[in-house]
Structures are given as structure tokens and as C-alpha cells.
């Protein structure tokens, strides 16, 4: 039994350590899942008002995306029982769910993620 528990803990640690390699300081991560109405509303809002931002949507049902989300939840001390989608990570801030307050929080946090203006070549 101890070997099984140790193996599970090692596997979870390996999965969670993957968050560090996925992290990008100016990227916004949106953890979502199919069928989530709030995720769809967030996606539509971000596509409409935040074009050009480095936003990476991560379907938690694909690949190791659930492991990444769990790693961020652990970082922000969000228990798995309280974890929901959309779960949006913006540097040292997170937003969970999507409603009026989350929209206000997103708009406030997104200011520091504004893309650099593209420079034109001078000839």
C-alpha cells in the first residue's frame, strides 16, 4: 500500500512540476472545458475585447491541461473541491468563474498584460 501511495504522489509531483515549464510571464491562461457556459462567455468576451493579447486557452480534458490547472490551483491555495472553470491565470492573480465581478477583475488585471505595440521598420 505504501508503494502505491508513493507512486501516486510521485506521479502527481511530476504532473504538477509541468506547470513551471508551461509558464510564460506575459501569457494569460484560460482553463476551460466543453459544455461550460461560463467558459464560452469568457471566450467570447476575450475574443471580442482582447485581440492581440497572449491568451492560451487550455481545455482541461485534453493532454496534461488538468495537471497544469491543478498546479496553479495549488499555487493559489484553491482546493480541488472549490475549483471550477473557467479558471484564468494572470501572473500572480487568478479568476475563477465568469460574471460581472470576474469581468471587472479581468479588465483590471489585463492592463499589465497589454501587448507591446508592433514597431514598424523605418527605412
PDB file of C-alpha atoms in Angstrom:
ATOM      1  CA  UNK A   1       0.000   0.000   0.000  1.00  0.00           C
ATOM      2  CA  UNK A   2       2.831   2.415   0.835  1.00  0.00           C
ATOM      3  CA  UNK A   3       4.445   1.729  -2.548  1.00  0.00           C
ATOM      4  CA  UNK A   4       1.187   2.532  -4.341  1.00  0.00           C
ATOM      5  CA  UNK A   5       0.752   5.775  -2.391  1.00  0.00           C
ATOM      6  CA  UNK A   6       4.376   6.747  -3.037  1.00  0.00           C
ATOM      7  CA  UNK A   7       3.923   6.054  -6.756  1.00  0.00           C
ATOM      8  CA  UNK A   8       0.775   8.179  -6.887  1.00  0.00           C
ATOM      9  CA  UNK A   9       2.467  11.053  -5.056  1.00  0.00           C
ATOM     10  CA  UNK A  10       5.459  10.864  -7.394  1.00  0.00           C
ATOM     11  CA  UNK A  11       3.172  10.920 -10.446  1.00  0.00           C
ATOM     12  CA  UNK A  12       1.230  13.915  -9.103  1.00  0.00           C
ATOM     13  CA  UNK A  13       4.504  15.752  -8.358  1.00  0.00           C
ATOM     14  CA  UNK A  14       5.700  15.054 -11.887  1.00  0.00           C
ATOM     15  CA  UNK A  15       2.449  16.366 -13.371  1.00  0.00           C
ATOM     16  CA  UNK A  16       2.444  19.476 -11.192  1.00  0.00           C
ATOM     17  CA  UNK A  17       6.057  20.263 -11.966  1.00  0.00           C
ATOM     18  CA  UNK A  18       4.981  20.595 -15.592  1.00  0.00           C
ATOM     19  CA  UNK A  19       3.334  23.921 -14.727  1.00  0.00           C
ATOM     20  CA  UNK A  20       6.700  25.576 -14.431  1.00  0.00           C
ATOM     21  CA  UNK A  21       7.718  24.648 -17.964  1.00  0.00           C
ATOM     22  CA  UNK A  22       4.354  25.864 -19.330  1.00  0.00           C
ATOM     23  CA  UNK A  23       4.527  29.231 -17.569  1.00  0.00           C
ATOM     24  CA  UNK A  24       5.049  32.421 -19.555  1.00  0.00           C
ATOM     25  CA  UNK A  25       5.151  35.681 -17.618  1.00  0.00           C
ATOM     26  CA  UNK A  26       3.068  37.748 -20.064  1.00  0.00           C
ATOM     27  CA  UNK A  27       0.653  34.993 -21.070  1.00  0.00           C
ATOM     28  CA  UNK A  28      -2.890  34.649 -19.794  1.00  0.00           C
ATOM     29  CA  UNK A  29      -4.012  31.045 -19.296  1.00  0.00           C
ATOM     30  CA  UNK A  30      -7.706  30.214 -19.568  1.00  0.00           C
ATOM     31  CA  UNK A  31      -8.552  26.735 -18.302  1.00  0.00           C
ATOM     32  CA  UNK A  32     -11.909  25.676 -19.694  1.00  0.00           C
ATOM     33  CA  UNK A  33     -13.944  22.643 -20.638  1.00  0.00           C
ATOM     34  CA  UNK A  34     -16.516  21.767 -23.288  1.00  0.00           C
ATOM     35  CA  UNK A  35     -20.121  22.409 -22.281  1.00  0.00           C
ATOM     36  CA  UNK A  36     -19.216  25.100 -19.753  1.00  0.00           C
ATOM     37  CA  UNK A  37     -21.483  28.078 -20.455  1.00  0.00           C
ATOM     38  CA  UNK A  38     -19.334  30.427 -18.359  1.00  0.00           C
ATOM     39  CA  UNK A  39     -16.244  29.311 -20.289  1.00  0.00           C
ATOM     40  CA  UNK A  40     -17.993  30.146 -23.561  1.00  0.00           C
ATOM     41  CA  UNK A  41     -18.999  33.604 -22.295  1.00  0.00           C
ATOM     42  CA  UNK A  42     -15.414  34.266 -21.179  1.00  0.00           C
ATOM     43  CA  UNK A  43     -14.054  33.062 -24.548  1.00  0.00           C
ATOM     44  CA  UNK A  44     -16.431  35.349 -26.477  1.00  0.00           C
ATOM     45  CA  UNK A  45     -15.558  38.329 -24.280  1.00  0.00           C
ATOM     46  CA  UNK A  46     -11.810  37.799 -24.602  1.00  0.00           C
ATOM     47  CA  UNK A  47     -12.006  37.300 -28.371  1.00  0.00           C
ATOM     48  CA  UNK A  48     -14.014  40.484 -28.713  1.00  0.00           C
ATOM     49  CA  UNK A  49     -12.105  42.835 -26.396  1.00  0.00           C
ATOM     50  CA  UNK A  50      -8.624  41.354 -26.021  1.00  0.00           C
ATOM     51  CA  UNK A  51      -7.422  40.633 -29.542  1.00  0.00           C
ATOM     52  CA  UNK A  52      -3.643  40.638 -29.721  1.00  0.00           C
ATOM     53  CA  UNK A  53      -3.158  39.563 -26.118  1.00  0.00           C
ATOM     54  CA  UNK A  54      -1.174  36.399 -25.451  1.00  0.00           C
ATOM     55  CA  UNK A  55      -4.069  34.241 -24.254  1.00  0.00           C
ATOM     56  CA  UNK A  56      -3.770  30.485 -24.240  1.00  0.00           C
ATOM     57  CA  UNK A  57      -6.967  28.512 -23.807  1.00  0.00           C
ATOM     58  CA  UNK A  58      -6.382  25.118 -22.233  1.00  0.00           C
ATOM     59  CA  UNK A  59      -9.163  22.525 -22.407  1.00  0.00           C
ATOM     60  CA  UNK A  60      -8.800  20.590 -19.153  1.00  0.00           C
ATOM     61  CA  UNK A  61      -9.982  17.414 -20.893  1.00  0.00           C
ATOM     62  CA  UNK A  62      -7.013  17.381 -23.260  1.00  0.00           C
ATOM     63  CA  UNK A  63      -3.435  16.320 -22.639  1.00  0.00           C
ATOM     64  CA  UNK A  64      -1.967  17.376 -19.308  1.00  0.00           C
ATOM     65  CA  UNK A  65      -4.013  20.575 -19.061  1.00  0.00           C
ATOM     66  CA  UNK A  66      -5.862  19.358 -15.961  1.00  0.00           C
ATOM     67  CA  UNK A  67      -2.479  18.791 -14.305  1.00  0.00           C
ATOM     68  CA  UNK A  68      -1.439  22.340 -15.150  1.00  0.00           C
ATOM     69  CA  UNK A  69      -4.677  23.725 -13.729  1.00  0.00           C
ATOM     70  CA  UNK A  70      -4.257  21.684 -10.546  1.00  0.00           C
ATOM     71  CA  UNK A  71      -0.717  23.042 -10.208  1.00  0.00           C
ATOM     72  CA  UNK A  72      -1.946  26.615 -10.441  1.00  0.00           C
ATOM     73  CA  UNK A  73      -4.801  25.856  -8.044  1.00  0.00           C
ATOM     74  CA  UNK A  74      -2.233  24.586  -5.572  1.00  0.00           C
ATOM     75  CA  UNK A  75      -0.134  27.733  -6.074  1.00  0.00           C
ATOM     76  CA  UNK A  76      -3.166  29.909  -5.302  1.00  0.00           C
ATOM     77  CA  UNK A  77      -4.337  27.630  -2.476  1.00  0.00           C
ATOM     78  CA  UNK A  78      -7.636  26.783  -4.188  1.00  0.00           C
ATOM     79  CA  UNK A  79      -8.891  23.385  -3.052  1.00  0.00           C
ATOM     80  CA  UNK A  80      -9.957  20.859  -5.659  1.00  0.00           C
ATOM     81  CA  UNK A  81     -13.437  20.867  -4.122  1.00  0.00           C
ATOM     82  CA  UNK A  82     -13.779  24.590  -4.862  1.00  0.00           C
ATOM     83  CA  UNK A  83     -12.053  24.533  -8.247  1.00  0.00           C
ATOM     84  CA  UNK A  84     -14.153  25.413 -11.282  1.00  0.00           C
ATOM     85  CA  UNK A  85     -13.938  26.676 -14.828  1.00  0.00           C
ATOM     86  CA  UNK A  86     -13.163  28.984 -16.329  1.00  0.00           C
ATOM     87  CA  UNK A  87     -10.031  29.249 -14.223  1.00  0.00           C
ATOM     88  CA  UNK A  88      -7.971  32.153 -15.549  1.00  0.00           C
ATOM     89  CA  UNK A  89      -4.361  32.660 -14.512  1.00  0.00           C
ATOM     90  CA  UNK A  90      -2.801  36.085 -14.984  1.00  0.00           C
ATOM     91  CA  UNK A  91       0.655  36.123 -13.432  1.00  0.00           C
ATOM     92  CA  UNK A  92       0.169  36.221  -9.665  1.00  0.00           C
ATOM     93  CA  UNK A  93      -3.601  36.620  -9.946  1.00  0.00           C
ATOM     94  CA  UNK A  94      -6.386  34.225 -10.808  1.00  0.00           C
ATOM     95  CA  UNK A  95     -10.057  34.485 -11.636  1.00  0.00           C
ATOM     96  CA  UNK A  96     -12.492  31.628 -11.291  1.00  0.00           C
ATOM     97  CA  UNK A  97     -15.895  31.633 -12.933  1.00  0.00           C
ATOM     98  CA  UNK A  98     -17.308  34.334 -15.189  1.00  0.00           C
ATOM     99  CA  UNK A  99     -19.776  37.039 -14.197  1.00  0.00           C
ATOM    100  CA  UNK A 100     -19.834  40.795 -13.628  1.00  0.00           C
ATOM    101  CA  UNK A 101     -17.189  40.762 -10.865  1.00  0.00           C
ATOM    102  CA  UNK A 102     -14.868  38.472 -12.825  1.00  0.00           C
ATOM    103  CA  UNK A 103     -15.154  40.726 -15.894  1.00  0.00           C
ATOM    104  CA  UNK A 104     -14.192  43.746 -13.760  1.00  0.00           C
ATOM    105  CA  UNK A 105     -11.270  41.832 -12.220  1.00  0.00           C
ATOM    106  CA  UNK A 106     -10.105  40.636 -15.631  1.00  0.00           C
ATOM    107  CA  UNK A 107     -10.181  44.147 -17.076  1.00  0.00           C
ATOM    108  CA  UNK A 108      -8.179  45.443 -14.112  1.00  0.00           C
ATOM    109  CA  UNK A 109      -5.557  42.667 -14.197  1.00  0.00           C
ATOM    110  CA  UNK A 110      -5.259  42.677 -18.004  1.00  0.00           C
ATOM    111  CA  UNK A 111      -3.738  46.171 -18.022  1.00  0.00           C
ATOM    112  CA  UNK A 112      -0.359  44.702 -17.101  1.00  0.00           C
ATOM    113  CA  UNK A 113      -0.663  42.134 -19.928  1.00  0.00           C
ATOM    114  CA  UNK A 114      -1.219  44.685 -22.685  1.00  0.00           C
ATOM    115  CA  UNK A 115       0.747  43.638 -25.783  1.00  0.00           C
ATOM    116  CA  UNK A 116       3.707  45.682 -26.878  1.00  0.00           C
ATOM    117  CA  UNK A 117       2.898  47.854 -29.887  1.00  0.00           C
ATOM    118  CA  UNK A 118       4.420  46.444 -33.033  1.00  0.00           C
ATOM    119  CA  UNK A 119       7.248  48.571 -34.297  1.00  0.00           C
ATOM    120  CA  UNK A 120       7.325  49.435 -37.958  1.00  0.00           C
ATOM    121  CA  UNK A 121      10.525  49.319 -39.924  1.00  0.00           C
ATOM    122  CA  UNK A 122      11.991  52.717 -40.672  1.00  0.00           C
ATOM    123  CA  UNK A 123      13.758  52.981 -43.993  1.00  0.00           C
TER     124      UNK A 123
END
